[in-house]
Coordinates of C-alpha atoms in Angstrom, one line a residue:
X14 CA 17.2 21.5 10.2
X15 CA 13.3 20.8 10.5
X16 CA 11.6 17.9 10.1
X17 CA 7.6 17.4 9.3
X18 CA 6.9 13.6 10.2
X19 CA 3.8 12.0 8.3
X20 CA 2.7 9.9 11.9
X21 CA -0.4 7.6 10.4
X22 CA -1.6 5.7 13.0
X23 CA 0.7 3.3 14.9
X24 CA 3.1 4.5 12.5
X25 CA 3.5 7.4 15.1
X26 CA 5.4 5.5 17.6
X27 CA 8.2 4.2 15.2
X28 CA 8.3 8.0 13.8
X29 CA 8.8 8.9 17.1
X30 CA 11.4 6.9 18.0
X31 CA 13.1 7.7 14.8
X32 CA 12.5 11.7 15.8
X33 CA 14.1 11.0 19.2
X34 CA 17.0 9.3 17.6
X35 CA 17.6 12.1 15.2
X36 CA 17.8 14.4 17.9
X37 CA 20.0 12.6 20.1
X38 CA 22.5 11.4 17.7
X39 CA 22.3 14.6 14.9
X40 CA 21.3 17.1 17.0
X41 CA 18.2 17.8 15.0
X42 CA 15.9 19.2 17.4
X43 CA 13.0 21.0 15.2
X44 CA 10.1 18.7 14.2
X45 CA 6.4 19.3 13.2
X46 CA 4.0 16.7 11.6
X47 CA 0.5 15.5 10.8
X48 CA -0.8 12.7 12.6
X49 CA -4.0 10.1 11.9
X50 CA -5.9 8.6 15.0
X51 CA -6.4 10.7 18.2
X52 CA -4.7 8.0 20.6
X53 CA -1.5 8.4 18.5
X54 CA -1.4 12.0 18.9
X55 CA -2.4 12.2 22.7
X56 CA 0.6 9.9 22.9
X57 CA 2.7 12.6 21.1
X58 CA 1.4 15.5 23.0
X59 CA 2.1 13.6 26.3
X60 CA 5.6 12.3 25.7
X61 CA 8.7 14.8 27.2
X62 CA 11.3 13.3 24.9
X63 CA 10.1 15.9 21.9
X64 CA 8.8 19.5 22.2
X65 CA 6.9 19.4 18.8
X66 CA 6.1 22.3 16.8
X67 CA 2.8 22.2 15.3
X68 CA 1.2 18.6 15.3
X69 CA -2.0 18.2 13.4
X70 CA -4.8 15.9 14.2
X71 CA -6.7 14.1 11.3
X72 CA -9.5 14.4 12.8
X73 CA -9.8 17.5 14.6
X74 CA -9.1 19.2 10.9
X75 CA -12.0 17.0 9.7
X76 CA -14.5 18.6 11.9
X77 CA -14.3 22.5 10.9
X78 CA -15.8 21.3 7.7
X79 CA -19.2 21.8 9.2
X80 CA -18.3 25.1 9.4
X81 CA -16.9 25.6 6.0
X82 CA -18.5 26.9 3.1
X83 CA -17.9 25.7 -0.9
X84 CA -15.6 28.0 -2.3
X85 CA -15.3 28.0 -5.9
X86 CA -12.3 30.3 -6.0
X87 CA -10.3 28.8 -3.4
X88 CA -10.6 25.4 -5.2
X89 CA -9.8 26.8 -8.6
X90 CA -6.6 28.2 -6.9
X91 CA -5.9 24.7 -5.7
X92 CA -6.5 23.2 -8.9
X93 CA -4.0 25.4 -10.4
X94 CA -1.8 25.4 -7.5
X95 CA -1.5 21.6 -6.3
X96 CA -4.0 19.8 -8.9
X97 CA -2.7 16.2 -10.3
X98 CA -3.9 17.9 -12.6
X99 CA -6.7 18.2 -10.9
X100 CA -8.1 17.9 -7.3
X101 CA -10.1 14.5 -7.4
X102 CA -7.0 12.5 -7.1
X103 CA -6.9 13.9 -3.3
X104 CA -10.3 12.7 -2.7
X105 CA -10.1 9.3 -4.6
X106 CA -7.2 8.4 -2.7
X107 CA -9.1 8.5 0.7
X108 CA -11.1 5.0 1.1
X109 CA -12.9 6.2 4.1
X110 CA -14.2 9.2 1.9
X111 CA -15.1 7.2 -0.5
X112 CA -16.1 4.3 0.5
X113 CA -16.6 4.6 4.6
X114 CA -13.6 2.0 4.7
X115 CA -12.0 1.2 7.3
X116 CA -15.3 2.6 9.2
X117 CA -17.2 -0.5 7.6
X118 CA -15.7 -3.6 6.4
X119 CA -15.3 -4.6 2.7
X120 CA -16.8 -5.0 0.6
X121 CA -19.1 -2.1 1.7
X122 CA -18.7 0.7 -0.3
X123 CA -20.7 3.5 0.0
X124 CA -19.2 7.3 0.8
X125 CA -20.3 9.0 3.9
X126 CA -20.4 12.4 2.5
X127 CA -22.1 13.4 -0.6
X128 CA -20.2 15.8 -3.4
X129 CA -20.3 19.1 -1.7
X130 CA -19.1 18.0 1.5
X131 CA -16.5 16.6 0.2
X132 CA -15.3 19.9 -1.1
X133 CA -15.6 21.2 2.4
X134 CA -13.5 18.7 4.1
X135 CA -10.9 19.3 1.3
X136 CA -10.4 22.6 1.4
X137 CA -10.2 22.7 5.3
X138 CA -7.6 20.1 4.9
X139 CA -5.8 22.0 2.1
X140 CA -6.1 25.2 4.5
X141 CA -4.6 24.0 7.4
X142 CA -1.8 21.7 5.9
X143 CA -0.9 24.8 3.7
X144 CA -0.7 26.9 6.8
X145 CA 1.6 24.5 8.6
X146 CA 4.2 24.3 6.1
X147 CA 4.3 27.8 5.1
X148 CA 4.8 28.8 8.9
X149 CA 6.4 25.7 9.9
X150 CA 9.1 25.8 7.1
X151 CA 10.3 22.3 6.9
X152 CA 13.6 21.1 5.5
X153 CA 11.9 17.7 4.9
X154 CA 8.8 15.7 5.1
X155 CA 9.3 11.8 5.9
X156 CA 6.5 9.2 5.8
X157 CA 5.8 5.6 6.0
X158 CA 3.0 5.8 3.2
X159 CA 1.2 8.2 1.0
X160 CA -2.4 7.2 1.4
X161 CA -5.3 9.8 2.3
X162 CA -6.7 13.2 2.0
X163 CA -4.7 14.8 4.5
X164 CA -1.6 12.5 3.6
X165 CA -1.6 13.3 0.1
X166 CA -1.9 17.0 0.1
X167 CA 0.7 17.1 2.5
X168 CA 2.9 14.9 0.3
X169 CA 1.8 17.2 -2.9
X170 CA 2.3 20.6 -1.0
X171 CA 5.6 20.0 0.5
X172 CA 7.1 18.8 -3.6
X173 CA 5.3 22.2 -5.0
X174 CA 6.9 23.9 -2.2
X175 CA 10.8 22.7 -3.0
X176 CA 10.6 20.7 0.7
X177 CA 12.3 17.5 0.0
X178 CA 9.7 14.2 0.5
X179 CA 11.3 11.0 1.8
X180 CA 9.3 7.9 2.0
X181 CA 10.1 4.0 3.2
X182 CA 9.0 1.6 1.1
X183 CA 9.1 -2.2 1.3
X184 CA 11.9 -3.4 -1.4
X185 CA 10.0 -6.7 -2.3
X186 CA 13.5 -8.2 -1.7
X187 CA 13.1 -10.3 1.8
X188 CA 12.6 -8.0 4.3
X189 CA 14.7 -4.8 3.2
X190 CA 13.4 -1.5 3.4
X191 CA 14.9 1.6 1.9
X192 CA 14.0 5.6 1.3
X193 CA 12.7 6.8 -2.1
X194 CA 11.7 10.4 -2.7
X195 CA 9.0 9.3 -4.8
X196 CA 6.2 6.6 -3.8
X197 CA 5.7 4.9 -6.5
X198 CA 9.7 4.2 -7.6
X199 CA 13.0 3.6 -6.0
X200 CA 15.0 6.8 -6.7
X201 CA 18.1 6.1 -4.7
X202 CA 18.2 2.5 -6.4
X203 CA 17.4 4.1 -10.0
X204 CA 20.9 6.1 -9.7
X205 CA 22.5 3.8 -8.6
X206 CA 21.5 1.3 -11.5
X207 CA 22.8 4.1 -13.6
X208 CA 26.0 4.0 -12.3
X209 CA 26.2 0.5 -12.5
X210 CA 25.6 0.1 -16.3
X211 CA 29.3 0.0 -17.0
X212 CA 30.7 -1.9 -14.0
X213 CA 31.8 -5.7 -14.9
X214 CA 29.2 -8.7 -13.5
X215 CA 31.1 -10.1 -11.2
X216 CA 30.8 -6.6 -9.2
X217 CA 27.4 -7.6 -8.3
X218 CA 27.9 -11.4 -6.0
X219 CA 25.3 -10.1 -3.8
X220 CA 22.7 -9.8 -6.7
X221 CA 23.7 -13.3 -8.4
X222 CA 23.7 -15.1 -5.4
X223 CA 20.1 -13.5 -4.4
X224 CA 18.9 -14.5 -7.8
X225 CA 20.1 -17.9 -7.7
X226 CA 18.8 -18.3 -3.9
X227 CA 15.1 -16.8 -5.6
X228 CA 14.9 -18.9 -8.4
X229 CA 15.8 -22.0 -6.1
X230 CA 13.5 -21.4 -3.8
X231 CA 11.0 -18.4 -4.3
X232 CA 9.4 -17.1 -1.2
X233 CA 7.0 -14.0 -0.6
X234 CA 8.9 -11.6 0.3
X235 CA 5.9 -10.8 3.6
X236 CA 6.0 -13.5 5.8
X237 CA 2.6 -12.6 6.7
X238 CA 1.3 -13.7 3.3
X239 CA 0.8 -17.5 4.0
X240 CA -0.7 -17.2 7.5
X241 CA -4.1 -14.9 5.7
X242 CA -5.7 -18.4 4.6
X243 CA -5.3 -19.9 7.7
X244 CA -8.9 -18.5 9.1
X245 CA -10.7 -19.0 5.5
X246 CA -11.6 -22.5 6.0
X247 CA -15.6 -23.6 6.4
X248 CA -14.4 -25.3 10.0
X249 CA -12.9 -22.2 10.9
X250 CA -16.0 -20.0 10.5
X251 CA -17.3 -21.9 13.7
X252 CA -14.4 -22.0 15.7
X253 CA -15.5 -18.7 17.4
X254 CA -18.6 -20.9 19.2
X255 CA -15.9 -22.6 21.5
X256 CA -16.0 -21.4 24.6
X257 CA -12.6 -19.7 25.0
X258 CA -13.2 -17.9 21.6
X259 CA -16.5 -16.9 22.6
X260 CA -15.6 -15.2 25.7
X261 CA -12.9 -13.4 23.6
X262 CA -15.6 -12.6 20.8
X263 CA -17.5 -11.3 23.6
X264 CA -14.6 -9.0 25.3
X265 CA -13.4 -8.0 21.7
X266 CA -17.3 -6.5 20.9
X267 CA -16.9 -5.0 24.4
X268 CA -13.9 -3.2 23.9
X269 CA -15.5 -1.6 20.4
X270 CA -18.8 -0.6 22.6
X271 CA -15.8 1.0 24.9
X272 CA -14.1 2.4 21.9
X273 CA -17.4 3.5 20.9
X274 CA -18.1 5.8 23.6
X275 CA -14.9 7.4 24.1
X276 CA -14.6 8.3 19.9
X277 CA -18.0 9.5 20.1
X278 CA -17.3 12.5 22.7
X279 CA -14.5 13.8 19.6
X280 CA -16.9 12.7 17.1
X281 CA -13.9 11.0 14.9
X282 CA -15.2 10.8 11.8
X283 CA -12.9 7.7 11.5
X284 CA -14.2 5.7 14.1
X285 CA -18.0 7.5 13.7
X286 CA -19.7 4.4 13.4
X287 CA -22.2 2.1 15.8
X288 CA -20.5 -1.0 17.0
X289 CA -23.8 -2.7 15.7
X290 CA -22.0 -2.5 12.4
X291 CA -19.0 -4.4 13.0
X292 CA -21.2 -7.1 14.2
X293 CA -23.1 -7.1 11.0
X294 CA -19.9 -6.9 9.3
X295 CA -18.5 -9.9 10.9
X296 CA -21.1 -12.0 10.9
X297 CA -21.7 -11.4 7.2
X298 CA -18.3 -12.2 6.7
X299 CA -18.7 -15.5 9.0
X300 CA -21.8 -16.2 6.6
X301 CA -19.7 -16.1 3.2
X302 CA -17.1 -17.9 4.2
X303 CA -19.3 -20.5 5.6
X304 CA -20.8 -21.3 2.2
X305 CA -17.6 -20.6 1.0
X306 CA -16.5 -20.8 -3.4
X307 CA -14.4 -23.6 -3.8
X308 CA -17.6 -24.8 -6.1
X309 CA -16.1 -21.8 -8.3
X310 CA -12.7 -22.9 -8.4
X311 CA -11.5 -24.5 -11.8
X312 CA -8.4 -27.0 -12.0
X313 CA -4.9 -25.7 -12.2
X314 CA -3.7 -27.1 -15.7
X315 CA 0.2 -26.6 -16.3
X316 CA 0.0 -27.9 -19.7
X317 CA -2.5 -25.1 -21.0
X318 CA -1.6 -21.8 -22.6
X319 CA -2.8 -19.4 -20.2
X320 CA -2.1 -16.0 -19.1
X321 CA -2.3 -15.1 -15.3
X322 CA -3.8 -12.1 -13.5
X323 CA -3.4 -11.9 -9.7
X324 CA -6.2 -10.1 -7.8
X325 CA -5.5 -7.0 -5.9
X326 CA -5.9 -6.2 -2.2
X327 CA -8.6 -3.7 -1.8
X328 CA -9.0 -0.5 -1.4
X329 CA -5.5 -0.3 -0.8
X330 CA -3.0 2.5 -2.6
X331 CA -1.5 0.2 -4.6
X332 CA -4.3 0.9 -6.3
X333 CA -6.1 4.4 -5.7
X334 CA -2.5 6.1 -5.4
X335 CA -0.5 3.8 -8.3
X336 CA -3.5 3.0 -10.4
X337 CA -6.5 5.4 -10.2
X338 CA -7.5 4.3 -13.6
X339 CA -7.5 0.3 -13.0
X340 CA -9.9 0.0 -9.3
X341 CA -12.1 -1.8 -11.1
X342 CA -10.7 -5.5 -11.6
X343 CA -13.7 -7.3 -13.3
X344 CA -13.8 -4.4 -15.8
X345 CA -9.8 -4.7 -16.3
X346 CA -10.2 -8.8 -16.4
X347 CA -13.0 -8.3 -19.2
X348 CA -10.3 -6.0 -20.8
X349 CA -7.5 -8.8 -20.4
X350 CA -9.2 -12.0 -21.3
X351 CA -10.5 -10.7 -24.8
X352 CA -7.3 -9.2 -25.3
X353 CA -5.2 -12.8 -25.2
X354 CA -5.2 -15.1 -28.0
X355 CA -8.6 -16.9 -28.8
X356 CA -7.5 -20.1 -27.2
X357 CA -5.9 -18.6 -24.4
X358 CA -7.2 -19.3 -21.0
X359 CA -7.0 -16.1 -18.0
X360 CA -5.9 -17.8 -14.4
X361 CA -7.5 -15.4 -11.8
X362 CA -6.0 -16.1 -8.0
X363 CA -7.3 -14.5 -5.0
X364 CA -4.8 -12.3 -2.8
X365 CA -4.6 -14.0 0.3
X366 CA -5.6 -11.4 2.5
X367 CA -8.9 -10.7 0.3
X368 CA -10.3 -14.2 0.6
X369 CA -12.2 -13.8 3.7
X370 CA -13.7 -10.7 2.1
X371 CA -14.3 -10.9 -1.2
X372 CA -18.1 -11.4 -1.9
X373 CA -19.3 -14.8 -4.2
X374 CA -21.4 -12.5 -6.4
X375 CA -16.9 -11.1 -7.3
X376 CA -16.5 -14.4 -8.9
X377 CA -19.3 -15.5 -10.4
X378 CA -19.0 -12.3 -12.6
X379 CA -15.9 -12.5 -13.8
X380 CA -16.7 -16.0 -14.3
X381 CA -18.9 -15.1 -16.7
X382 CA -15.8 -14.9 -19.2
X383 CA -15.3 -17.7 -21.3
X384 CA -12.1 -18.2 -20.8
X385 CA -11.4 -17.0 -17.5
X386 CA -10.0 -19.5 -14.6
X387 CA -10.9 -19.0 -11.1
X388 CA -7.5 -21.0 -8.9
X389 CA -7.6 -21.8 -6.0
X390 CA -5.9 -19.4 -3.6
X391 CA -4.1 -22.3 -1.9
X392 CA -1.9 -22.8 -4.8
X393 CA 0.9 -20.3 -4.6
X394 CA 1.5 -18.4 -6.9
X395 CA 5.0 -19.5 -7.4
X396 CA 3.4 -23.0 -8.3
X397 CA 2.1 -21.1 -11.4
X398 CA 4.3 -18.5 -12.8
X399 CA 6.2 -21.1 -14.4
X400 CA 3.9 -22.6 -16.7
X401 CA 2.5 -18.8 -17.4
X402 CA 3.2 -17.8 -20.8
X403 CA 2.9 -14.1 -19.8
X404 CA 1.7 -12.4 -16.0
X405 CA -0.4 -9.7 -16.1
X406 CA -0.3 -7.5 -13.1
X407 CA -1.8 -3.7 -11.8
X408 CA 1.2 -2.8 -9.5
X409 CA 1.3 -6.0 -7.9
X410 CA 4.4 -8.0 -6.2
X411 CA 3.9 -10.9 -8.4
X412 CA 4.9 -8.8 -11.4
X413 CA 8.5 -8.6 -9.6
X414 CA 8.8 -12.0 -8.7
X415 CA 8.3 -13.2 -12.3
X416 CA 10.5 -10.7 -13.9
X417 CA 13.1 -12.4 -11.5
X418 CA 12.3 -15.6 -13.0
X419 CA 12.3 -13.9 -16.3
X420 CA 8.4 -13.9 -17.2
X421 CA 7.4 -11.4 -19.6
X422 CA 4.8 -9.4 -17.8
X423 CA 2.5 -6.3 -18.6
X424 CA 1.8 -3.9 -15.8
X425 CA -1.3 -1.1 -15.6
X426 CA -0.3 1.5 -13.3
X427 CA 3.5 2.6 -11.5
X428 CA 5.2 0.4 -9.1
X429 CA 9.1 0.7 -8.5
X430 CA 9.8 -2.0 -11.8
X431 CA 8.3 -0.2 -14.6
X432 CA 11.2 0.8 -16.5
X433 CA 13.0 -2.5 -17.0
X434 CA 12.6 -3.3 -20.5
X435 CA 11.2 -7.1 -19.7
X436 CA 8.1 -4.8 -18.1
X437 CA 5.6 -3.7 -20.3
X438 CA 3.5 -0.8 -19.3
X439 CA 0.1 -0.8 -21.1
X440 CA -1.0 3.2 -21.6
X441 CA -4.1 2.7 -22.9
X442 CA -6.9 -0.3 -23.2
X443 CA -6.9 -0.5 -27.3
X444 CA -2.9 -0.9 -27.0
X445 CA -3.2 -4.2 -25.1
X446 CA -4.5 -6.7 -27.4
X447 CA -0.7 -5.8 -29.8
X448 CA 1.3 -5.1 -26.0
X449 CA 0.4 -9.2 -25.6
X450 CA 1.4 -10.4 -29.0
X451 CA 4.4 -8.2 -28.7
X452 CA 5.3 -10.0 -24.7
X453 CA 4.4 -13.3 -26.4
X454 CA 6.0 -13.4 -29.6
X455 CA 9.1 -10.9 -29.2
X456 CA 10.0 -11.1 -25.7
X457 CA 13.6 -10.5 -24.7
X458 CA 14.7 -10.7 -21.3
X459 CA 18.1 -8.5 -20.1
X460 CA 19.7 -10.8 -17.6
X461 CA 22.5 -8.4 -17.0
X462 CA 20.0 -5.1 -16.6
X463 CA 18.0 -7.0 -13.7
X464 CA 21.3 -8.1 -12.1
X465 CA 22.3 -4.5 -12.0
X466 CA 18.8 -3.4 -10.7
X467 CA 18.6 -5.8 -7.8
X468 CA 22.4 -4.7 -6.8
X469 CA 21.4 -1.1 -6.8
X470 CA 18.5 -2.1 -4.5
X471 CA 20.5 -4.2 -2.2
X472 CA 22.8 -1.7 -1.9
X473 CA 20.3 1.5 -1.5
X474 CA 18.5 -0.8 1.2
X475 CA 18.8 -1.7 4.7
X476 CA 17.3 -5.3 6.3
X477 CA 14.8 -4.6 9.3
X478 CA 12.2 -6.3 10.8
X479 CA 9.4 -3.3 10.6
X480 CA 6.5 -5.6 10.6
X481 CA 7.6 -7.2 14.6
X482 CA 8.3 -3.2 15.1
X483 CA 5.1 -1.6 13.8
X484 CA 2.8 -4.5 15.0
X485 CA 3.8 -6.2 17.6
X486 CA 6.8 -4.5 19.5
X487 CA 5.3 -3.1 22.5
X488 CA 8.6 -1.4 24.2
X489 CA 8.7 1.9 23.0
X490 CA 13.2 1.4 23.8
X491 CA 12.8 -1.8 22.0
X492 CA 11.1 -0.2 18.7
X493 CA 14.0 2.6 19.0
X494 CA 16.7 0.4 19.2
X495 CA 15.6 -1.9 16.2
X496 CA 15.2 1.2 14.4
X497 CA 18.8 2.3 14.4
X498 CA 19.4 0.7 10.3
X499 CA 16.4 2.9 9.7
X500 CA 17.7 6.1 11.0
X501 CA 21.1 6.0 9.4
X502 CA 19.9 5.7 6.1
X503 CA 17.4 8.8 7.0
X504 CA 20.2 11.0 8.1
X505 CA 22.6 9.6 5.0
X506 CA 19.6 11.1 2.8
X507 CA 19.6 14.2 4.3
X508 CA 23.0 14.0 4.7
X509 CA 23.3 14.7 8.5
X510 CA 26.7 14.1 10.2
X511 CA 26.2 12.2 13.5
X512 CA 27.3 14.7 16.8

């Protein structure tokens, strides 16, 4: 058996320690794979635990577009070949393409590359990835996320191909993982759920007593999530003119001059910016946060009818993979507010992670709805989605964690909880206005079918720690060892039998 490992970014050290227990404990020996960020793959290329087959660089396939030229045929094959349904999807996807993220900081957003270019750089991606698997031959691609030019076609190729694609994905469910075949649903928990439509209630303890333990005391499932406001503060903005933090300011711009210099000899388009930037970037940033928008925040009134809409992190593929159509939020908020009942208010909350980020000029336009709300991001959200009549979400988390406490919500694009009947999915912007009246005067919530769901997921999922092991876990023996949950249920999908 083969493997082809999707390796993005630090990514690449977990997926190796995953590789090297495959091979130790399975016997699975063949691997190939496509890696993002030139430090991960000199790593790769200089370890001796793994004699790869073909690994591709990012990067290095990013450059031969300067020697490509625009070929009309070759992208009407690809259309026809691997189009979704067509090819834009591939370049959408990619936020440094687009939008010369994570090169620049948001909420810049201009592309780096103008239309034809970006035809070069796709076909030379579609080229070489096409190559690999045809010669390669994989039994399987794995990856920790489907997000990219490169990472998508890859994705796309291998399914068109028959090659079986395994993804992790975060369960939403405290800090369980599990592996879906598809990135935008939980397969393995799906079929299970099927087979547990006719098993008795008191089959799933594990669900109730989660349920009961949620609803007691909800908690995001990240524990990351409540330390993002911590730097957002106006104090905060000047805390970097003490002397210990401006040494470290200092060393930190140091080691992107450093950076700089040593990207610049590869000319990675991913890194292919001057450091001058980041200080811009930052000090910007520093600037907004300064003068700061709690002048735009309204009051938080439980006893109002009111509908509430969570803001997205962004650009993120929850939203260029799961919701192409819905990346613009003030235009979807327009579409939401005038789509509630006339007295109805719209609470908008910040994601924590975006409120350093998110420029003034953001709220004061979607402000300029009448009855749109601007909370506080301090209030959690869980403070609110009790008094919501209905929660409006794009793919978001929150549109879980009120289904659990038995919200009626409406969803835009595809995220693992679609097809529970409490969910509504809205196809199409004139449907919405009658999808609301429908959630708010005929909602019916199936206790029993969410019980059975949350089972299934329990049961398809493993707990693990992968933030510590993907951020912070130095020890390359450490991350392999804390990986072990994560590499049984790998070889139970591919139904390995350990040596």
């Amino acid at each position: 058996m083969k493997g082809c490992f999707l390796l993005q970014r630090r990514f690449a050290y977990l997926g190796h320690a995953i590789i090297r227990s495959l091979k130790e404990q399975y016997g699975v020996t063949d691997f190939c794979g496509y890696v993002y960020q030139r430090s991960s793959y000199d790593f790769l290329r200089s370890q001796k635990d793994i004699n790869y087959g073909t690994l591709l660089l990012d990067e290095d396939i990013h450059k031969k577009y300067k020697e490509e030229k625009v070929d009309k045929k070759y992208l009407a094959y690809l259309e026809e070949t691997y189009g979704i349904p067509n090819l834009w999807p591939y370049l959408t996807i990619d936020r440094i393409l687009m939008s010369n993220q994570l090169v620049r900081e948001y909420p810049y957003d201009q592309p780096p590359f103008d239309h034809e270019t970006m035809l070069r750089i796709l076909q030379v991606h579609a080229r070489t990835i096409e190559t690999m698997l045809i010669e390669e031959k994989p039994d399987f691609v794995f990856a920790s996320v489907v997000g990219g030019l490169g990472n998508l076609l890859l994705w796309e190729m291998a399914k068109k191909m028959g090659i079986k694609t395994l993804v992790t994905l975060p369960t939403c469910t405290g800090t369980r993982y599990l592996i879906s075949e598809e990135y935008d649903s939980f397969t393995g928990a799906e079929s299970l759920y099927e087979l547990y439509k006719d098993k008795p209630l008191d089959f799933f303890k594990s669900a109730t007593d989660f349920l009961a333990e949620f609803r007691n005391k909800p908690k995001a499932y990240s524990p990351a999530i409540p330390n993002y406001l911590k730097n957002t503060t106006r104090s905060s903005q000047f805390q970097f003119l003490r002397p210990a933090k401006l040494l470290r300011s200092v060393n930190w711009y140091k080691e992107i001059l450093t950076q700089y210099r040593e990207q610049r000899k590869n000319h990675d388009y991913s890194y292919d910016t001057h450091p001058a930037y980041y200080l811009v970037d930052h000090i910007k940033r520093k600037i907004r946060n300064a003068i700061g928008v709690n002048d735009l925040y309204d009051e938080f009134n439980p006893e109002e009818d009111f509908a509430f809409f969570p803001l997205h992190y962004e650009p993120e593929i929850a939203l260029l993979l799961q919701a192409p159509w819905h990346t613009n939020q003030l235009n979807l908020i327009n579409q939401i507010a005038h789509s509630l009942p006339v007295h109805y208010k719209l609470y908008i909350k910040e994601h924590p992670a975006m409120v350093e980020f998110r420029p003034r000029s953001f709220y004061k336009a979607l402000k300029k709805n009448p009855n749109v709300k601007l909370i506080n991001p301090r209030i959690s959200s869980f403070d609110i989605i009790p008094y919501a009549r209905l929660i409006t979400t794009i793919t978001g988390t929150v549109g879980w964690e009120a289904t659990l406490l038995k919200k009626p919500v409406i969803m835009f694009g595809n995220q693992f909880y679609k097809f529970l009947s409490s969910v509504k999915k809205c196809p199409t912007m004139k449907e919405l206005p009658y999808l609301v009246q429908e959630q708010l005067n005929n909602f019916v919530y199936n206790e029993d079918e969410v019980i059975r769901f949350v089972q299934a997921i329990l049961d398809e999922s493993i707990p693990i720690n992968m933030t510590q092991l993907w951020e912070y876990e130095p020890d390359h023996e450490k991350k392999k060892i804390g990986l072990q949950s994560m590499v049984l249920l790998l070889a139970q999908k591919l139904n390995l039998v350990q040596k």
